[in-house]
mmCIF file of C-alpha atoms in Angstrom:
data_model
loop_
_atom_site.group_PDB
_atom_site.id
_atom_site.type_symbol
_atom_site.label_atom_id
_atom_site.label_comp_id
_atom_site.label_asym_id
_atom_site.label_seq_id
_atom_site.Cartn_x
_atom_site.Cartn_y
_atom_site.Cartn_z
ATOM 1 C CA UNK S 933 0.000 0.000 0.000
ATOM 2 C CA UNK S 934 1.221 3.553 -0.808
ATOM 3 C CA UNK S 935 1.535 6.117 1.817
ATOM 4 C CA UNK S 936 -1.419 7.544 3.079
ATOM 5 C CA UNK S 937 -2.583 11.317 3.052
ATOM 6 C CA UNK S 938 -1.153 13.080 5.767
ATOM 7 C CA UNK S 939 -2.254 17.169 5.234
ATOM 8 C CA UNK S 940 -4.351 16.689 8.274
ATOM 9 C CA UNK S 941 -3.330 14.782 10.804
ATOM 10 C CA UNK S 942 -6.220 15.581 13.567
ATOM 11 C CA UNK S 943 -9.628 16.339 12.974
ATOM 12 C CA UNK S 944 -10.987 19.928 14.184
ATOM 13 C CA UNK S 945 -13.808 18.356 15.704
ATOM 14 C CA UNK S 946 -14.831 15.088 17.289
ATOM 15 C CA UNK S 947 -18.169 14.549 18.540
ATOM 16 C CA UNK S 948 -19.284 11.533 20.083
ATOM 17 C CA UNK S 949 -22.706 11.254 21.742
ATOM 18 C CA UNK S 950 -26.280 11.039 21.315
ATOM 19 C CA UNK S 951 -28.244 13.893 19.592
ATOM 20 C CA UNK S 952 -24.463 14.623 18.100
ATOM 21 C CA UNK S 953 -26.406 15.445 14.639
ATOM 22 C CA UNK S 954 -27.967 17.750 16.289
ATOM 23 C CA UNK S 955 -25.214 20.293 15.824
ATOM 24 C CA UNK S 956 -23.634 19.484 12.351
ATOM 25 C CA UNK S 957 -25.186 22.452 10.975
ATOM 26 C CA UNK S 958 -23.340 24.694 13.784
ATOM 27 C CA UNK S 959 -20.021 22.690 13.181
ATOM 28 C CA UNK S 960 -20.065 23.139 9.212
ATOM 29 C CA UNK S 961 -20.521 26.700 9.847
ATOM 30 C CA UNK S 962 -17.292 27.003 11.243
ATOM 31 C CA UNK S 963 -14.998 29.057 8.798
ATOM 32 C CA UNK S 964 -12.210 26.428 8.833
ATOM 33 C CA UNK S 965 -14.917 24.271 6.798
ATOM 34 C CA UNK S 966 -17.249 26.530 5.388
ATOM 35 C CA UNK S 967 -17.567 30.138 5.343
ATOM 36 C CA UNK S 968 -21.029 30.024 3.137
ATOM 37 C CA UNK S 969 -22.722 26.785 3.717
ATOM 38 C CA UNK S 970 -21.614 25.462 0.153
ATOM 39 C CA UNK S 971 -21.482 22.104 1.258
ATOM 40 C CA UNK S 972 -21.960 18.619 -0.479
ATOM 41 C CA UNK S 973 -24.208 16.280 1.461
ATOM 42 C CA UNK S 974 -23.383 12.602 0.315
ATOM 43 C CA UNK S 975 -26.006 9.767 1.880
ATOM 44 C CA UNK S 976 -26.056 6.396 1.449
ATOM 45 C CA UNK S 977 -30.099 4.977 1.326
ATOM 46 C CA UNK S 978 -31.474 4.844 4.893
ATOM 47 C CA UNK S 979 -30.261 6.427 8.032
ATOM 48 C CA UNK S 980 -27.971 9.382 5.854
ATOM 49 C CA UNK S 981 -31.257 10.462 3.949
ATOM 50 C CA UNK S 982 -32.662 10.584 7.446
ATOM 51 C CA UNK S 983 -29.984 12.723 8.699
ATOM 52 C CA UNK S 984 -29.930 14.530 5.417
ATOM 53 C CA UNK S 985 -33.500 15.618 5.943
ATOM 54 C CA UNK S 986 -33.147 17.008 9.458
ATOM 55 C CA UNK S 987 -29.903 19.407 8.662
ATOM 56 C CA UNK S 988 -31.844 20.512 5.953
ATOM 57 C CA UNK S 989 -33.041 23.724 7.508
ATOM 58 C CA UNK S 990 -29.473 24.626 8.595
ATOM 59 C CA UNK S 991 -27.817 23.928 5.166
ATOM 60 C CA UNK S 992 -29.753 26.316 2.584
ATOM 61 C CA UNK S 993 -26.841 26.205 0.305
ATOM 62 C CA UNK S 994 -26.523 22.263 0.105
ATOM 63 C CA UNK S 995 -26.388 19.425 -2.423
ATOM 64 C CA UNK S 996 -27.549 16.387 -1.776
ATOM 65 C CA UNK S 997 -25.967 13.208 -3.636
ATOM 66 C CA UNK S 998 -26.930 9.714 -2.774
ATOM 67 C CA UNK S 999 -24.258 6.763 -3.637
ATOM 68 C CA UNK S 1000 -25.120 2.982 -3.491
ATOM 69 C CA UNK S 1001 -22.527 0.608 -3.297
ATOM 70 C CA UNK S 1002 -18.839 1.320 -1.718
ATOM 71 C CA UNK S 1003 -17.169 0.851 -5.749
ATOM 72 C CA UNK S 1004 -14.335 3.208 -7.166
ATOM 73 C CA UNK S 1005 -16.609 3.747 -9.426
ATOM 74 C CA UNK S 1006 -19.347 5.126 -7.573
ATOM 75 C CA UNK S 1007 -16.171 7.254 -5.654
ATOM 76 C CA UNK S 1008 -15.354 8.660 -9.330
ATOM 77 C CA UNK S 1009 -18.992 9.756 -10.255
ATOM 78 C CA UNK S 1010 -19.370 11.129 -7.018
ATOM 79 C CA UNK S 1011 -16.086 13.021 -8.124
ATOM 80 C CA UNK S 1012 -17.613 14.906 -11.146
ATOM 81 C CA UNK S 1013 -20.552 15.433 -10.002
ATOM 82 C CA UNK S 1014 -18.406 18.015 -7.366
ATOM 83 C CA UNK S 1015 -16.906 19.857 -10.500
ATOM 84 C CA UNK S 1016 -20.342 21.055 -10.945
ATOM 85 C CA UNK S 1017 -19.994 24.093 -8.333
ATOM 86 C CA UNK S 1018 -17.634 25.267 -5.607
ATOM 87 C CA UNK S 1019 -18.134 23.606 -2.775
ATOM 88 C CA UNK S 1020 -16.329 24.327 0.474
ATOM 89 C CA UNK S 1021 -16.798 20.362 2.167
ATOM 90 C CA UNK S 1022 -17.987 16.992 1.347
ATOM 91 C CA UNK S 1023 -20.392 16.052 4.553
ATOM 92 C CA UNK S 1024 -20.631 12.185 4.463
ATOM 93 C CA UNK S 1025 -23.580 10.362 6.547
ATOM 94 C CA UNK S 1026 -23.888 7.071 6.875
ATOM 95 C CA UNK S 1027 -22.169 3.381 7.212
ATOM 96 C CA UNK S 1028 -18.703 2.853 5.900
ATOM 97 C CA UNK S 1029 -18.772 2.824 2.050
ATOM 98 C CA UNK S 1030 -20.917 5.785 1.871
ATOM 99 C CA UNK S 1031 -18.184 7.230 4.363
ATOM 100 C CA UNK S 1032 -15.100 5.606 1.852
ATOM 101 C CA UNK S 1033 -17.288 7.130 -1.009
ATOM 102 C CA UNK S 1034 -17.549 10.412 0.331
ATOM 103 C CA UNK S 1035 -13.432 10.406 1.417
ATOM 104 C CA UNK S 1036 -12.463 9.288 -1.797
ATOM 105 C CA UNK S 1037 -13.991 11.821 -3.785
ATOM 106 C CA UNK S 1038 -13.143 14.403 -1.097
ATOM 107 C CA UNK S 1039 -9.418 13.817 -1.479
ATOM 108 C CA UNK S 1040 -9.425 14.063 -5.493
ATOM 109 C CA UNK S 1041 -11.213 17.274 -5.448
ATOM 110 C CA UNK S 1042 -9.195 18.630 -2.558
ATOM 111 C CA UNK S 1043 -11.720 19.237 -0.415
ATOM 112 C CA UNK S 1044 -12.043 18.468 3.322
ATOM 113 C CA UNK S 1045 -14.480 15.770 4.441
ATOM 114 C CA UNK S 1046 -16.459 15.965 7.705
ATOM 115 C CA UNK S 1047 -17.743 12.185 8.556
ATOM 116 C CA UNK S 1048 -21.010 11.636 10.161
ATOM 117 C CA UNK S 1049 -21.102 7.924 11.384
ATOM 118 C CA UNK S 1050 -24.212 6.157 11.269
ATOM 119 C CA UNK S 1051 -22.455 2.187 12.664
ATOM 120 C CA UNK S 1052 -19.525 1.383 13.823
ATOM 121 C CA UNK S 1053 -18.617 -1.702 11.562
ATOM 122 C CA UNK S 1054 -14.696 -0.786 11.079
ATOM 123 C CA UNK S 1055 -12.087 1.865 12.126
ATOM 124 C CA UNK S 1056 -12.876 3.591 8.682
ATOM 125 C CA UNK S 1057 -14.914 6.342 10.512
ATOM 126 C CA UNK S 1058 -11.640 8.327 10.678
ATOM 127 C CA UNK S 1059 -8.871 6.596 8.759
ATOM 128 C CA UNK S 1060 -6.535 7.738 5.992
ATOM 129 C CA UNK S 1061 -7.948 4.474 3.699
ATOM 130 C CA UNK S 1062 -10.808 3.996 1.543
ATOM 131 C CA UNK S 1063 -11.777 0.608 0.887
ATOM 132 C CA UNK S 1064 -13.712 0.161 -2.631
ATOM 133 C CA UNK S 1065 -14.369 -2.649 -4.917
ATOM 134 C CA UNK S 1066 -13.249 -1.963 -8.418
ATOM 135 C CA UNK S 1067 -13.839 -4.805 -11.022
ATOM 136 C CA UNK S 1068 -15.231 -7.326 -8.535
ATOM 137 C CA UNK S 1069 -11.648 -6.863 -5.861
ATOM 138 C CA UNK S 1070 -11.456 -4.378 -2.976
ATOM 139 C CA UNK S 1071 -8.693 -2.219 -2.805
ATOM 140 C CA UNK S 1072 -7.220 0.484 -0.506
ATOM 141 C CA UNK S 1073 -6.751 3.993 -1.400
ATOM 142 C CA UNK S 1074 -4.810 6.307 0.490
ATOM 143 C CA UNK S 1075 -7.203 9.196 1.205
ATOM 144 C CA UNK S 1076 -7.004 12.262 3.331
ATOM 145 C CA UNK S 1077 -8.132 11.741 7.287
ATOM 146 C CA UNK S 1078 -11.885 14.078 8.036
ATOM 147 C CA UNK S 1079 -11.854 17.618 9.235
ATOM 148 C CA UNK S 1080 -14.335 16.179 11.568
ATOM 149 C CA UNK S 1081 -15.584 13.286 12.961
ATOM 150 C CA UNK S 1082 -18.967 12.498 14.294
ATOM 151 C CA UNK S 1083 -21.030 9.469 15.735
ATOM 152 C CA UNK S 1084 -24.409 10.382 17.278
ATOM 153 C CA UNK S 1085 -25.035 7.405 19.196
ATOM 154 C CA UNK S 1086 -28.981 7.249 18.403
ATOM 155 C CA UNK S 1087 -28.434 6.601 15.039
ATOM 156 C CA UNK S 1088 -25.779 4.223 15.643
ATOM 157 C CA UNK S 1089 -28.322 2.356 18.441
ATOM 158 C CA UNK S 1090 -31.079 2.402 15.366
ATOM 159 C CA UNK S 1091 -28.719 0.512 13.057
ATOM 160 C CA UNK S 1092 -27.738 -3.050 12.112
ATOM 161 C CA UNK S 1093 -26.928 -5.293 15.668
ATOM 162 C CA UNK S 1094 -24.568 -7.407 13.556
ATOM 163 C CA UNK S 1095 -23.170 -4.283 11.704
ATOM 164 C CA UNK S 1096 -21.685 -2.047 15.266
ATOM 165 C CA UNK S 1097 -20.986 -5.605 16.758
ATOM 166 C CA UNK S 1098 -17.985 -5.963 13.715
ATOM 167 C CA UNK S 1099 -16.331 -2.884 14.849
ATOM 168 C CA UNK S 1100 -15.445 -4.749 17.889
ATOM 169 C CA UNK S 1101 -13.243 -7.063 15.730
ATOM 170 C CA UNK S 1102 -11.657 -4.366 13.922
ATOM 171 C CA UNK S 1103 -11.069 -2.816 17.320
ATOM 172 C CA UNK S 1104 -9.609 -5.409 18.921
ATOM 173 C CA UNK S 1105 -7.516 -6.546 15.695
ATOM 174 C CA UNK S 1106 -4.787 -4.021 16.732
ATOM 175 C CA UNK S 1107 -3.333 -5.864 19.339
ATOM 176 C CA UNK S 1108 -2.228 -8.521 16.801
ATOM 177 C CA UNK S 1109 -1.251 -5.477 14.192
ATOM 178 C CA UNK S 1110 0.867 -3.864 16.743
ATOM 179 C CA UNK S 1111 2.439 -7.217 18.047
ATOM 180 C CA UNK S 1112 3.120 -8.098 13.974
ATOM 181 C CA UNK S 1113 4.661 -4.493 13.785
ATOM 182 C CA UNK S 1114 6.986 -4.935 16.538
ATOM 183 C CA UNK S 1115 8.271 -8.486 15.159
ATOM 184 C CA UNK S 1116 8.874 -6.490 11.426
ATOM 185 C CA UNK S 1117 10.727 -4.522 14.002
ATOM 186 C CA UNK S 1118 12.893 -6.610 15.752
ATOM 187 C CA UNK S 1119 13.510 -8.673 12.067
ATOM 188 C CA UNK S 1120 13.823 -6.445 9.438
ATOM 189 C CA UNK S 1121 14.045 -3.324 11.210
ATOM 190 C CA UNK S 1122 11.026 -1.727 10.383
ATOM 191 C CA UNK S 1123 11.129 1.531 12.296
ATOM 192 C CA UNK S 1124 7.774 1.609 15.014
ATOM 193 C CA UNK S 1125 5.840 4.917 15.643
ATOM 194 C CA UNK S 1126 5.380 5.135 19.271
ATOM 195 C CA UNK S 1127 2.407 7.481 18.852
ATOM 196 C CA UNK S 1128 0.900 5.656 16.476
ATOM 197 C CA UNK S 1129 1.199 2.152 18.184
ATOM 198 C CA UNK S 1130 0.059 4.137 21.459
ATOM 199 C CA UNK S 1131 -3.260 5.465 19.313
ATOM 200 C CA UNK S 1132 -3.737 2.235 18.444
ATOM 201 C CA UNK S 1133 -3.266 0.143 21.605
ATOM 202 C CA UNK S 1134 -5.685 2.364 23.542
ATOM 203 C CA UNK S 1135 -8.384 1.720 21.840
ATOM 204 C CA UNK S 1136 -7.923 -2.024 21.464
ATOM 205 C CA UNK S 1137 -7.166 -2.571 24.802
ATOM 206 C CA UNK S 1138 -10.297 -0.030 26.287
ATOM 207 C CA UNK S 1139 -12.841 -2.272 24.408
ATOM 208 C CA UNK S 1140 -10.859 -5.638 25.535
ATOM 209 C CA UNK S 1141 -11.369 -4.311 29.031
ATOM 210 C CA UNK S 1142 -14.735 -3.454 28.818
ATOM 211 C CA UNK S 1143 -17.353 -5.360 30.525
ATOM 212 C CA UNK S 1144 -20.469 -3.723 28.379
ATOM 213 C CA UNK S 1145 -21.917 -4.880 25.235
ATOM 214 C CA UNK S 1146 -23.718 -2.627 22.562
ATOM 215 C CA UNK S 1147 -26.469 -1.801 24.372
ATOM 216 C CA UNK S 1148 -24.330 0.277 26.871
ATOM 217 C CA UNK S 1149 -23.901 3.860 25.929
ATOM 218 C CA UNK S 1150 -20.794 3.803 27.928
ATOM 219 C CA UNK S 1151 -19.220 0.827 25.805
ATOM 220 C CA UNK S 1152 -20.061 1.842 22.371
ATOM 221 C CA UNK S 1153 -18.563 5.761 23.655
ATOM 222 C CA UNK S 1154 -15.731 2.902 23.904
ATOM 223 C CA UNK S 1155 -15.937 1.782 20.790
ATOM 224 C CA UNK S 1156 -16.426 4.465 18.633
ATOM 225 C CA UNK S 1157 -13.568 6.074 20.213
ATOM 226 C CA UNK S 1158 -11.396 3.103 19.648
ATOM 227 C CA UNK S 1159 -12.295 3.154 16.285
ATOM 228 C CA UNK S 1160 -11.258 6.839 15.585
ATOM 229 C CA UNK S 1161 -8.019 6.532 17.489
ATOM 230 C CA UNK S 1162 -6.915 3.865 15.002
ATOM 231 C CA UNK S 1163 -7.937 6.001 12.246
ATOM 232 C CA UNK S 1164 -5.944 8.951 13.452
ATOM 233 C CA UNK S 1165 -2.982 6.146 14.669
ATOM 234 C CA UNK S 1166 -2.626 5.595 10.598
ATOM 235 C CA UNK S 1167 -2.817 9.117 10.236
ATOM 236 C CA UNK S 1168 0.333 10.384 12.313
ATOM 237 C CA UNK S 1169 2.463 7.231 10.733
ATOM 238 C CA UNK S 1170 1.249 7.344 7.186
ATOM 239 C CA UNK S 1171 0.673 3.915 6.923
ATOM 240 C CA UNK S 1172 -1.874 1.545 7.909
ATOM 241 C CA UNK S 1173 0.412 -0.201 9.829
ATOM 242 C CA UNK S 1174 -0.426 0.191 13.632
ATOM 243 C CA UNK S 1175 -4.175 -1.594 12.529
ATOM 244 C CA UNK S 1176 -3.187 -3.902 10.062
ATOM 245 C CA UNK S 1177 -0.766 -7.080 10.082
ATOM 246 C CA UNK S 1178 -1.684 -10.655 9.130
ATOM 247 C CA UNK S 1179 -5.321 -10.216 10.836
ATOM 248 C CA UNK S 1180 -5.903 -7.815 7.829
ATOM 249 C CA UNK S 1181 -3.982 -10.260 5.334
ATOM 250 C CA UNK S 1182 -6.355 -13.045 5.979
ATOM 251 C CA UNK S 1183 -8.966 -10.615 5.870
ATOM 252 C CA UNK S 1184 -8.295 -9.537 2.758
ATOM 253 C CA UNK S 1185 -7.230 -13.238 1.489
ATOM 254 C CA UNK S 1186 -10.906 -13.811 2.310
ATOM 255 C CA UNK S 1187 -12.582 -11.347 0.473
ATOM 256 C CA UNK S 1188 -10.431 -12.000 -2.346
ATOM 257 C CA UNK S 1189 -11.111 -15.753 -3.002
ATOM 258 C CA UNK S 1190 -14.466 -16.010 -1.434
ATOM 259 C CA UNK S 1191 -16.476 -12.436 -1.403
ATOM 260 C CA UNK S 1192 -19.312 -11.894 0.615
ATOM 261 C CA UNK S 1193 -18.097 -14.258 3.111
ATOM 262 C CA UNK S 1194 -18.495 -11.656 6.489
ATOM 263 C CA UNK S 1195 -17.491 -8.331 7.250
ATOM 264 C CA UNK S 1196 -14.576 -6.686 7.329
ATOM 265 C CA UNK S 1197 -14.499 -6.330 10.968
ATOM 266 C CA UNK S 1198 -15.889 -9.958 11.827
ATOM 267 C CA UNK S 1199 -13.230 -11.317 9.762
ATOM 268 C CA UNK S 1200 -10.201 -9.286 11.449
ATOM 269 C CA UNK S 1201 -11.336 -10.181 14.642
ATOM 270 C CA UNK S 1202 -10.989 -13.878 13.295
ATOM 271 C CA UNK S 1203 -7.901 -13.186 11.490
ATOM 272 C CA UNK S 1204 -6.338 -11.265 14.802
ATOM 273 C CA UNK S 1205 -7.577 -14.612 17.026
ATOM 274 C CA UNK S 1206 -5.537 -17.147 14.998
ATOM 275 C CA UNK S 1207 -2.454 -14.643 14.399
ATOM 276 C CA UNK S 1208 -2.407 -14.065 17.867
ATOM 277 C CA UNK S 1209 -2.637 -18.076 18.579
ATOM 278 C CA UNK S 1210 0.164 -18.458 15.884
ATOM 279 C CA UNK S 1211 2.150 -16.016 17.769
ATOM 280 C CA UNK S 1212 2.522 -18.202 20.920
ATOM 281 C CA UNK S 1213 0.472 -15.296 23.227
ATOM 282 C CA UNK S 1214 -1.366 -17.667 25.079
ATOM 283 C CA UNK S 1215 -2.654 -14.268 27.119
ATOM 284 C CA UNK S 1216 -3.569 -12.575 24.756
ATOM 285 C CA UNK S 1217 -5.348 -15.585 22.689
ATOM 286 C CA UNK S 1218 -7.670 -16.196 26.107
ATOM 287 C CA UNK S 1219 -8.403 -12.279 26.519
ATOM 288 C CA UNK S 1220 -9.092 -11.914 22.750
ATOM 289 C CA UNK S 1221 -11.401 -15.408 22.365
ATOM 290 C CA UNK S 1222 -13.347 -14.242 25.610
ATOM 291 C CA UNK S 1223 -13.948 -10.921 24.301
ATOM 292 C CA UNK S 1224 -15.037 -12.242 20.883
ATOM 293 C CA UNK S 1225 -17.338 -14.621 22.673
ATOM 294 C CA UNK S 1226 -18.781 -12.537 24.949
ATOM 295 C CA UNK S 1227 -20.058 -10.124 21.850
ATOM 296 C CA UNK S 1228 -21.158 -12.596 19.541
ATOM 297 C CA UNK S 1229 -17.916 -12.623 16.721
ATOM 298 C CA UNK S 1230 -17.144 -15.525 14.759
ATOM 299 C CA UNK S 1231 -13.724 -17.260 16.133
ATOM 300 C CA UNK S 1232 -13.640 -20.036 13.805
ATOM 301 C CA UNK S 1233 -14.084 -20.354 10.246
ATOM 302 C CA UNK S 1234 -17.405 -22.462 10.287
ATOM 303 C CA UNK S 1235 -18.643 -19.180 12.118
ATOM 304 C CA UNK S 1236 -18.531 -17.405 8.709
ATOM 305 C CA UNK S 1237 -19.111 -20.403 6.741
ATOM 306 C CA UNK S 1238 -15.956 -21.192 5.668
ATOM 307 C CA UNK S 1239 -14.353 -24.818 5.790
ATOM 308 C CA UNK S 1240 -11.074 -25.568 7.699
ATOM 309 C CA UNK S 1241 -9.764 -26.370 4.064
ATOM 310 C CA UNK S 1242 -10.732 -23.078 2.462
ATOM 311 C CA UNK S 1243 -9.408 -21.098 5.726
ATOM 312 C CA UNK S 1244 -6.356 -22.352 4.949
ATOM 313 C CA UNK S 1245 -6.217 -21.731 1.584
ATOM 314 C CA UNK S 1246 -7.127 -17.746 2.355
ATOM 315 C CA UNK S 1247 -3.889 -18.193 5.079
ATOM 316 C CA UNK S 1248 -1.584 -19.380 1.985
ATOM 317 C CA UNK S 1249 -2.931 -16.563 -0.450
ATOM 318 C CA UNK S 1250 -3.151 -13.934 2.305
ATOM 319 C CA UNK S 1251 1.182 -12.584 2.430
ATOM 320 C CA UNK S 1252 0.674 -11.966 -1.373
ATOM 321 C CA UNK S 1253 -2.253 -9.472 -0.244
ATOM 322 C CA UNK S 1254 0.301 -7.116 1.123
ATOM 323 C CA UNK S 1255 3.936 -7.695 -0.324
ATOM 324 C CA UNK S 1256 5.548 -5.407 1.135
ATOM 325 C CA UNK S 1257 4.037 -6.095 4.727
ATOM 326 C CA UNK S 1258 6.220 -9.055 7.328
ATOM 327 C CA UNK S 1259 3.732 -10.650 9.603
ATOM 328 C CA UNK S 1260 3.758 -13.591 11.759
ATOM 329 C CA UNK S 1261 2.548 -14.832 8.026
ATOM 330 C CA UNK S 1262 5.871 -14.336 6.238
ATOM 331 C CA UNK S 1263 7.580 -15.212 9.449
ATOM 332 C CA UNK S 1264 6.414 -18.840 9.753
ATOM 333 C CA UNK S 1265 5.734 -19.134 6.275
ATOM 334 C CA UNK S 1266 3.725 -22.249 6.763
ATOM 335 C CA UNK S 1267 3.119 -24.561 4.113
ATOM 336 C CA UNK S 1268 -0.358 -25.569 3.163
ATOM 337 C CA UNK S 1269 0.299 -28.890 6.028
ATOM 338 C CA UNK S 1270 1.295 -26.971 8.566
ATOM 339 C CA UNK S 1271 -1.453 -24.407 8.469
ATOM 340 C CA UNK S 1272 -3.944 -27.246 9.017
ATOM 341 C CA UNK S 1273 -1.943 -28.292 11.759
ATOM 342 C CA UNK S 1274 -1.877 -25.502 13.861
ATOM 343 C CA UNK S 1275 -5.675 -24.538 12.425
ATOM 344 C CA UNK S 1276 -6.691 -28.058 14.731
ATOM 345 C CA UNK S 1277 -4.788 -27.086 17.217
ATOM 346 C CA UNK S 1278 -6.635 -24.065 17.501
ATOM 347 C CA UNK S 1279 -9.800 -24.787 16.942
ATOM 348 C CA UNK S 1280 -8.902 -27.371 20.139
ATOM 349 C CA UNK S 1281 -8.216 -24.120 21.834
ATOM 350 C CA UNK S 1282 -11.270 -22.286 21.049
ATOM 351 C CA UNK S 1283 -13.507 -25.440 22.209
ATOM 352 C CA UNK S 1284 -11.481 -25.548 25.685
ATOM 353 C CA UNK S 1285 -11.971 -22.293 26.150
ATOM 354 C CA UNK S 1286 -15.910 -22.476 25.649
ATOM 355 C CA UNK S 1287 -15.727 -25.731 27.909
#
């Protein structure tokens, strides 16, 4: 992956509560994002034409645009349709590829992006990376980070259970990104932002803590946090590194050979479980399967309907997802034998642990 966007490296504002939405219309009229108004509103179908409708009032001098679908293509549209006028901001509302939509098309134009957060499915609500499908693969494009960040918790409550629930995984995956950063470290050399691995680990670890579930205000406060620190972690590095390591890679290795399969966060919370098991952090692996127990996250691959055989197969393919990247992947650099090995050896694990 390319190095990310770095012009702003923390948002303005960050707003994180219920009724949040309340006051975008006050926040966009904040010079450093628009001195007039001239705004473009970009929903996705459902809770962001909802929002849409209730700043209204506040933003005379609006466009609305709705997008469908989180493709580069969709991102590029969205693009000239913003050459039509001179707008001061791109306001995106709604779940993740509306948000990846909206930052992408933001970042070509040169124009800063305020996100509005309607679920917490992934750490995308403020990260430097937009993750779009062109031609039937997802890719990651290196996008600035939003002026502004906000999550207004009653929207987020109204949403999909399974959707917020994935943004746990992602959460938590950064324990295993941050351990696979230190062993590029201590291997190759890889220099480690402190900063940026501390952005990331206090998230990860607040939510692993965390005794609440999603129908805690307190816990998804947690969460939603978590998720922007790891945003603005990749922002102060320029790199995706302090969230993503070999969690990612299978992640990706996933979507690549069987799409559709779960989530992105479900399936780095998966990903993170076994890395972290490969790893030899018996700690960790017990904190990491209780917490993905306890919120209802798939910890083996028969939880997103994959067989042991094709799990494997997305562990062989999943290094080539990010060349340039050394994991606990390249570092044991299993053949197809030895993946199974260790995969029944873990999946042991797993069914001790719920014993």
């Amino acid at each position: 992956m390319p190095l990310l966007a770095r012009t702003v490296l923390t948002p303005l504002h960050i707003d994180v509560r219920r009724g949040a939405v309340a006051d975008l219309g006050a926040i966009l009229a904040d010079g450093r994002i628009s001195a007039g108004g001239d705004v473009a509103v970009v929903v996705g179908p459902g809770q962001g034409e909802r929002i849409a409708e209730l700043i209204r009032p506040s933003l005379r001098s609006a466009d609305v645009f709705t997008v469908a679908g989180g493709t580069l293509e969709a991102a590029d549209d969205l693009g000239s349709k913003l050459r039509a006028r001179s707008y001061d901001a791109v306001v995106g509302i709604g779940g993740g590829k509306t948000i990846d939509v909206a930052k992408y098309a933001a970042t070509r134009r040169g124009l800063p992006m305020v996100s509005v957060a309607t679920s917490l499915a992934h750490d995308g609500i403020a990260s430097p990376v937009a993750s779009l499908v062109s031609e039937g693969h997802k890719g990651s494009y290196g996008v600035h980070i939003p002026i502004a960040v906000i999550v207004d918790l009653d929207f987020v409550e109204s949403g999909p259970d399974r959707t917020n629930r994935a943004g746990i995984g992602d959460a938590v995956s950064n324990i295993s990104a941050l351990a696979d950063w230190e062993l590029a470290r201590q291997v190759r050399g890889e220099p480690v932002d402190g900063l940026a691995a501390s952005l990331a680990r206090m998230g990860a670890e607040a939510v692993l803590a965390h005794s609440g579930d999603m129908t805690d205000d307190v816990f998804v406060t947690v969460l939603a946090e978590a998720l922007i620190s790891s945003g603005l972690a990749m922002a102060v590095c320029g790199t995706s590194r302090p969230a993503s390591g070999g969690c990612h890679e299978i992640m990706h290795a996933v979507d690549a050979l069987y799409p559709g399969t779960a989530s992105h966060g479900e399936l780095a919370g998966l990903g993170a479980l076994f890395c972290t098991w490969l790893r030899g952090d018996r700690r960790r692996f017990a904190e990491m399967s209780a917490c993905l127990a306890r919120h209802h996250l798939p910890r083996l691959p028969a939880d997103v309907g994959l067989t042991d055989d094709q799990f494997v197969e997305a562990v062989q393919f999943a290094p080539g997802t990010r060349p340039d990247r050394y994991t606990i992947l390249e570092h044991l650099a299993m053949s197809p034998s030895e993946t199974r090995e260790r995969l029944a050896d873990y999946a042991g694990a797993i069914r001790d642990h719920c014993g």
